[in-house]
Amino acid sequence: MNPPLGLFGGTFDPVHYGHLRLAEESVAHLGLGGVRWMPAGQPPHRGTPQVTAADRLAMVRLATADNPSFSVDAAEVEAAEPSYTVHTLERLRHELGEQTPLVLLVGADAFAGLATWHRWSDIFDLAHVAVSHRPGFPVELASLPDEVAAEYAARRLADAGQLGDATHGGIVTFAMTQLAISATQIRKLLTNGLSARYLLPDSVLDYIQTHSLYRNP
Ligand code: ATP
């Protein structure tokens, strides 16, 4: 079996240090061979992102460029149809074969909303799910929607080391450094002409300024 591969999807509108710490800490906490970032093209669960998929992809490339554990998968951005995670996982499973455990990385807020995702229960036939703590979103059975709580109770692994024992099907949680940063907050700051410095990498902020992004709500 190969080391587990982390898969990190998101709108990244824009990418920020909350995302980067989640990916960075997941490598050590979960024993991952690396993290593949997968910016969404047209995310089906939410409103249209404020900037184009090409800009969001470019910002993820800048933010991750100097980390050899990170790679960027542009397939969702390039696809004409909406970005359904289950389709991406099917493609990757086909591409990588049955020797690589896949670990879908999600923040606690995204995990709580999992049952709204297209064919959500099929995800567990393709990948494990690793849930990172995020300020304001407890990962407790009592606070999760019933369907998600039931999967969590049934699939929870006692220890992240078990992710390497099977290619898919488990759920783990991990406590990353808590950073109450969101892309929504950054967009608001930029729209109001305020500083977003130190919430995201300078390279991304430079890109935003050069391309005059997030100036209008
Ligand atoms: P928005 O504010 O536009 O909703 P966001 O900051 O939540 O954006 P997304 O691109 O929607 O960013 O998130 C991608 C993934 O990263 C999701 O799984 C989300 O839960 C997780 N995530 C984002 N920010 C954090 C954070 N500060 N701490 C932990 N997880 C995070």
Short mmCIF file of C-alpha atoms and ligand atoms in Angstrom, two decimals:
data_model
loop_
_atom_site.label_atom_id
_atom_site.label_comp_id
_atom_site.label_asym_id
_atom_site.label_seq_id
_atom_site.Cartn_x
_atom_site.Cartn_y
_atom_site.Cartn_z
CA MET A 1 0.00 0.00 0.00
CA ASN A 2 1.23 3.54 -0.81
CA PRO A 3 1.07 6.30 1.83
CA PRO A 4 -2.38 7.94 2.03
CA LEU A 5 -2.89 10.91 -0.28
CA GLY A 6 -4.74 13.94 1.08
CA LEU A 7 -7.26 15.64 -1.22
CA PHE A 8 -8.26 19.16 -0.34
CA GLY A 9 -11.17 20.69 -2.23
CA GLY A 10 -12.54 24.17 -1.76
CA THR A 11 -13.61 27.35 -3.42
CA PHE A 12 -10.46 29.13 -2.24
CA ASP A 13 -12.03 32.55 -2.94
CA PRO A 14 -9.27 33.43 -1.95
CA VAL A 15 -6.93 30.84 -0.42
CA HIS A 16 -5.76 31.86 3.10
CA TYR A 17 -3.66 30.69 6.04
CA GLY A 18 -6.57 28.66 7.50
CA HIS A 19 -6.42 26.48 4.36
CA LEU A 20 -2.64 26.33 4.34
CA ARG A 21 -2.33 25.30 7.99
CA LEU A 22 -5.05 22.68 7.55
CA ALA A 23 -3.13 21.12 4.64
CA GLU A 24 0.26 21.48 6.33
CA GLU A 25 -0.83 20.00 9.66
CA SER A 26 -2.77 17.18 8.02
CA VAL A 27 0.43 15.80 6.48
CA ALA A 28 2.01 15.20 9.90
CA HIS A 29 -1.17 14.38 11.86
CA LEU A 30 -2.46 11.89 9.31
CA GLY A 31 0.80 10.51 7.91
CA LEU A 32 -0.02 11.65 4.37
CA GLY A 33 2.33 11.24 1.42
CA GLY A 34 1.18 14.68 0.23
CA VAL A 35 -1.83 16.89 -0.32
CA ARG A 36 -3.46 17.46 -3.68
CA TRP A 37 -5.33 20.76 -3.75
CA MET A 38 -8.47 20.71 -5.87
CA PRO A 39 -9.96 24.18 -6.44
CA ALA A 40 -13.63 23.89 -7.41
CA GLY A 41 -14.68 25.19 -10.80
CA GLN A 42 -18.38 25.83 -10.32
CA PRO A 43 -19.13 24.78 -6.73
CA PRO A 44 -22.66 23.37 -6.67
CA HIS A 45 -23.33 23.93 -2.94
CA ARG A 46 -22.98 27.65 -2.79
CA GLY A 47 -23.27 30.93 -4.68
CA THR A 48 -21.01 31.81 -7.60
CA PRO A 49 -17.52 32.64 -6.36
CA GLN A 50 -16.60 36.29 -6.51
CA VAL A 51 -13.65 35.82 -8.88
CA THR A 52 -13.08 33.47 -11.82
CA ALA A 53 -11.94 29.88 -11.45
CA ALA A 54 -8.74 30.80 -13.31
CA ASP A 55 -7.91 33.49 -10.72
CA ARG A 56 -8.71 31.16 -7.79
CA LEU A 57 -6.51 28.46 -9.33
CA ALA A 58 -3.67 30.94 -9.91
CA MET A 59 -3.84 32.04 -6.25
CA VAL A 60 -3.75 28.42 -5.02
CA ARG A 61 -0.72 27.78 -7.24
CA LEU A 62 1.08 30.82 -5.77
CA ALA A 63 0.21 29.89 -2.18
CA THR A 64 1.37 26.28 -2.49
CA ALA A 65 4.33 26.72 -4.88
CA ASP A 66 7.16 26.33 -2.39
CA ASN A 67 5.84 23.27 -0.55
CA PRO A 68 7.03 19.96 -2.06
CA SER A 69 4.26 18.07 -0.22
CA PHE A 70 1.59 20.03 -2.09
CA SER A 71 0.34 19.60 -5.65
CA VAL A 72 -2.52 21.29 -7.45
CA ASP A 73 -5.16 19.51 -9.52
CA ALA A 74 -6.77 21.82 -12.08
CA ALA A 75 -9.28 19.29 -13.42
CA GLU A 76 -12.33 20.70 -11.60
CA VAL A 77 -11.49 24.22 -12.72
CA GLU A 78 -11.10 23.09 -16.32
CA ALA A 79 -14.27 20.96 -16.40
CA ALA A 80 -17.35 22.41 -18.04
CA GLU A 81 -19.77 20.81 -15.55
CA PRO A 82 -20.24 21.59 -11.81
CA SER A 83 -17.59 20.26 -9.43
CA TYR A 84 -18.98 17.22 -7.66
CA THR A 85 -16.49 15.72 -5.23
CA VAL A 86 -17.73 12.19 -5.85
CA HIS A 87 -16.88 12.48 -9.58
CA THR A 88 -13.41 13.78 -8.75
CA LEU A 89 -12.86 10.88 -6.35
CA GLU A 90 -14.00 8.37 -8.99
CA ARG A 91 -11.53 9.88 -11.47
CA LEU A 92 -8.68 9.78 -8.94
CA ARG A 93 -9.44 6.26 -7.84
CA HIS A 94 -9.33 5.19 -11.49
CA GLU A 95 -6.09 7.13 -12.04
CA LEU A 96 -4.30 5.97 -8.87
CA GLY A 97 -5.56 2.39 -8.61
CA GLU A 98 -6.33 0.42 -5.45
CA GLN A 99 -2.96 0.80 -3.70
CA THR A 100 -3.38 4.38 -2.45
CA PRO A 101 -5.67 5.32 0.42
CA LEU A 102 -7.40 8.62 -0.42
CA VAL A 103 -8.19 11.02 2.41
CA LEU A 104 -10.65 13.81 1.73
CA LEU A 105 -9.73 16.76 3.96
CA VAL A 106 -12.62 18.91 5.16
CA GLY A 107 -13.12 21.55 7.80
CA ALA A 108 -15.74 20.93 10.47
CA ASP A 109 -18.24 23.28 8.79
CA ALA A 110 -17.97 21.42 5.48
CA PHE A 111 -18.32 18.06 7.25
CA ALA A 112 -21.54 19.18 8.99
CA GLY A 113 -22.98 19.92 5.53
CA LEU A 114 -21.82 16.66 3.93
CA ALA A 115 -25.31 15.19 3.51
CA THR A 116 -26.16 17.96 1.03
CA TRP A 117 -23.37 16.85 -1.33
CA HIS A 118 -24.17 14.94 -4.53
CA ARG A 119 -24.16 11.13 -3.84
CA TRP A 120 -22.55 11.89 -0.50
CA SER A 121 -22.66 8.38 0.94
CA ASP A 122 -20.74 7.04 -2.10
CA ILE A 123 -17.79 9.16 -1.00
CA PHE A 124 -17.00 6.58 1.70
CA ASP A 125 -16.62 3.86 -0.95
CA LEU A 126 -13.85 5.91 -2.54
CA ALA A 127 -12.03 7.77 0.24
CA HIS A 128 -11.59 8.26 3.95
CA VAL A 129 -12.72 11.60 5.36
CA ALA A 130 -10.52 13.61 7.75
CA VAL A 131 -12.25 16.44 9.57
CA SER A 132 -10.22 19.34 10.97
CA HIS A 133 -11.51 21.38 13.86
CA ARG A 134 -12.51 24.93 12.96
CA PRO A 135 -13.45 27.69 15.41
CA GLY A 136 -17.22 27.84 15.84
CA PHE A 137 -17.97 24.41 14.37
CA PRO A 138 -17.85 21.61 16.96
CA VAL A 139 -17.40 18.05 15.67
CA GLU A 140 -19.69 16.27 18.14
CA LEU A 141 -22.39 13.75 17.43
CA ALA A 142 -25.01 15.92 19.12
CA SER A 143 -24.27 18.94 16.96
CA LEU A 144 -24.10 17.15 13.59
CA PRO A 145 -27.13 16.52 11.38
CA ASP A 146 -28.53 13.00 12.09
CA GLU A 147 -27.39 11.38 8.83
CA VAL A 148 -23.84 12.71 9.15
CA ALA A 149 -23.73 11.78 12.87
CA ALA A 150 -24.74 8.20 12.01
CA GLU A 151 -21.89 7.83 9.48
CA TYR A 152 -19.48 9.42 11.90
CA ALA A 153 -20.45 7.04 14.70
CA ALA A 154 -20.19 4.00 12.42
CA ARG A 155 -16.97 4.91 10.62
CA ARG A 156 -14.91 6.72 13.21
CA LEU A 157 -11.32 5.40 13.43
CA ALA A 158 -9.67 5.43 16.85
CA ASP A 159 -6.36 6.53 15.41
CA ALA A 160 -5.19 8.25 12.23
CA GLY A 161 -2.59 5.50 11.78
CA GLN A 162 -5.48 3.27 10.63
CA LEU A 163 -5.95 5.40 7.48
CA GLY A 164 -3.16 3.39 5.85
CA ASP A 165 -4.88 0.05 6.54
CA ALA A 166 -7.65 0.51 3.95
CA THR A 167 -8.11 2.62 0.82
CA HIS A 168 -11.38 4.26 1.97
CA GLY A 169 -14.29 4.18 4.39
CA GLY A 170 -13.01 5.68 7.66
CA ILE A 171 -13.54 9.03 9.37
CA VAL A 172 -10.95 10.72 11.57
CA THR A 173 -10.82 14.13 13.20
CA PHE A 174 -7.71 16.17 13.82
CA ALA A 175 -7.08 19.23 15.93
CA MET A 176 -5.24 21.77 13.81
CA THR A 177 -4.08 25.16 15.12
CA GLN A 178 -7.34 27.07 15.43
CA LEU A 179 -7.44 29.99 13.02
CA ALA A 180 -10.68 31.91 12.77
CA ILE A 181 -9.89 33.08 9.24
CA SER A 182 -12.43 32.81 6.44
CA ALA A 183 -12.44 33.83 2.80
CA THR A 184 -15.69 35.71 3.53
CA GLN A 185 -13.88 37.87 6.09
CA ILE A 186 -11.03 38.55 3.64
CA ARG A 187 -13.42 39.50 0.82
CA LYS A 188 -15.20 41.92 3.16
CA LEU A 189 -11.96 43.55 4.27
CA LEU A 190 -10.79 44.01 0.68
CA THR A 191 -14.13 45.33 -0.53
CA ASN A 192 -14.06 47.90 2.27
CA GLY A 193 -10.53 48.95 1.35
CA LEU A 194 -9.11 47.48 4.61
CA SER A 195 -5.96 45.44 5.11
CA ALA A 196 -6.09 41.64 4.79
CA ARG A 197 -2.34 41.34 5.32
CA TYR A 198 -1.17 38.42 7.53
CA LEU A 199 -4.39 36.50 6.87
CA LEU A 200 -3.07 35.12 3.57
CA PRO A 201 0.31 34.90 1.83
CA ASP A 202 1.81 38.11 0.43
CA SER A 203 2.10 36.45 -2.99
CA VAL A 204 -1.68 35.98 -3.05
CA LEU A 205 -2.32 39.50 -1.82
CA ASP A 206 -0.02 40.86 -4.54
CA TYR A 207 -1.97 38.87 -7.14
CA ILE A 208 -5.24 40.29 -5.78
CA GLN A 209 -3.90 43.81 -5.98
CA THR A 210 -2.34 43.42 -9.43
CA HIS A 211 -5.58 42.01 -10.83
CA SER A 212 -7.85 44.42 -8.93
CA LEU A 213 -9.85 41.55 -7.39
CA TYR A 214 -12.47 41.83 -4.61
CA ARG A 215 -12.87 45.58 -5.03
CA ASN A 216 -16.64 45.34 -5.45
CA PRO A 217 -19.08 43.28 -3.34
P1 ATP B 1 -15.98 31.17 2.60
O1 ATP B 1 -15.78 32.10 3.75
O2 ATP B 1 -16.02 31.85 1.25
O3 ATP B 1 -17.15 30.22 2.81
P2 ATP B 1 -13.84 29.42 3.51
O4 ATP B 1 -12.85 30.30 4.17
O5 ATP B 1 -14.73 28.58 4.37
O6 ATP B 1 -14.68 30.27 2.46
P3 ATP B 1 -13.54 27.33 1.50
O7 ATP B 1 -12.76 27.46 0.24
O8 ATP B 1 -15.01 27.31 1.43
O9 ATP B 1 -13.03 28.51 2.50
O10 ATP B 1 -13.02 26.09 2.34
C1 ATP B 1 -12.33 24.99 1.83
C2 ATP B 1 -12.14 24.00 2.96
O11 ATP B 1 -11.29 24.57 3.97
C3 ATP B 1 -13.44 23.62 3.69
O12 ATP B 1 -13.38 22.22 3.98
C4 ATP B 1 -13.40 24.45 4.97
O13 ATP B 1 -14.08 23.83 6.02
C5 ATP B 1 -11.91 24.51 5.24
N1 ATP B 1 -11.51 25.72 5.97
C6 ATP B 1 -11.55 26.99 5.51
N2 ATP B 1 -11.08 27.86 6.42
C7 ATP B 1 -10.73 27.13 7.50
C8 ATP B 1 -10.18 27.46 8.80
N3 ATP B 1 -9.92 28.72 9.15
N4 ATP B 1 -9.96 26.43 9.67
C9 ATP B 1 -10.23 25.14 9.31
N5 ATP B 1 -10.76 24.78 8.11
C10 ATP B 1 -11.00 25.74 7.22
#
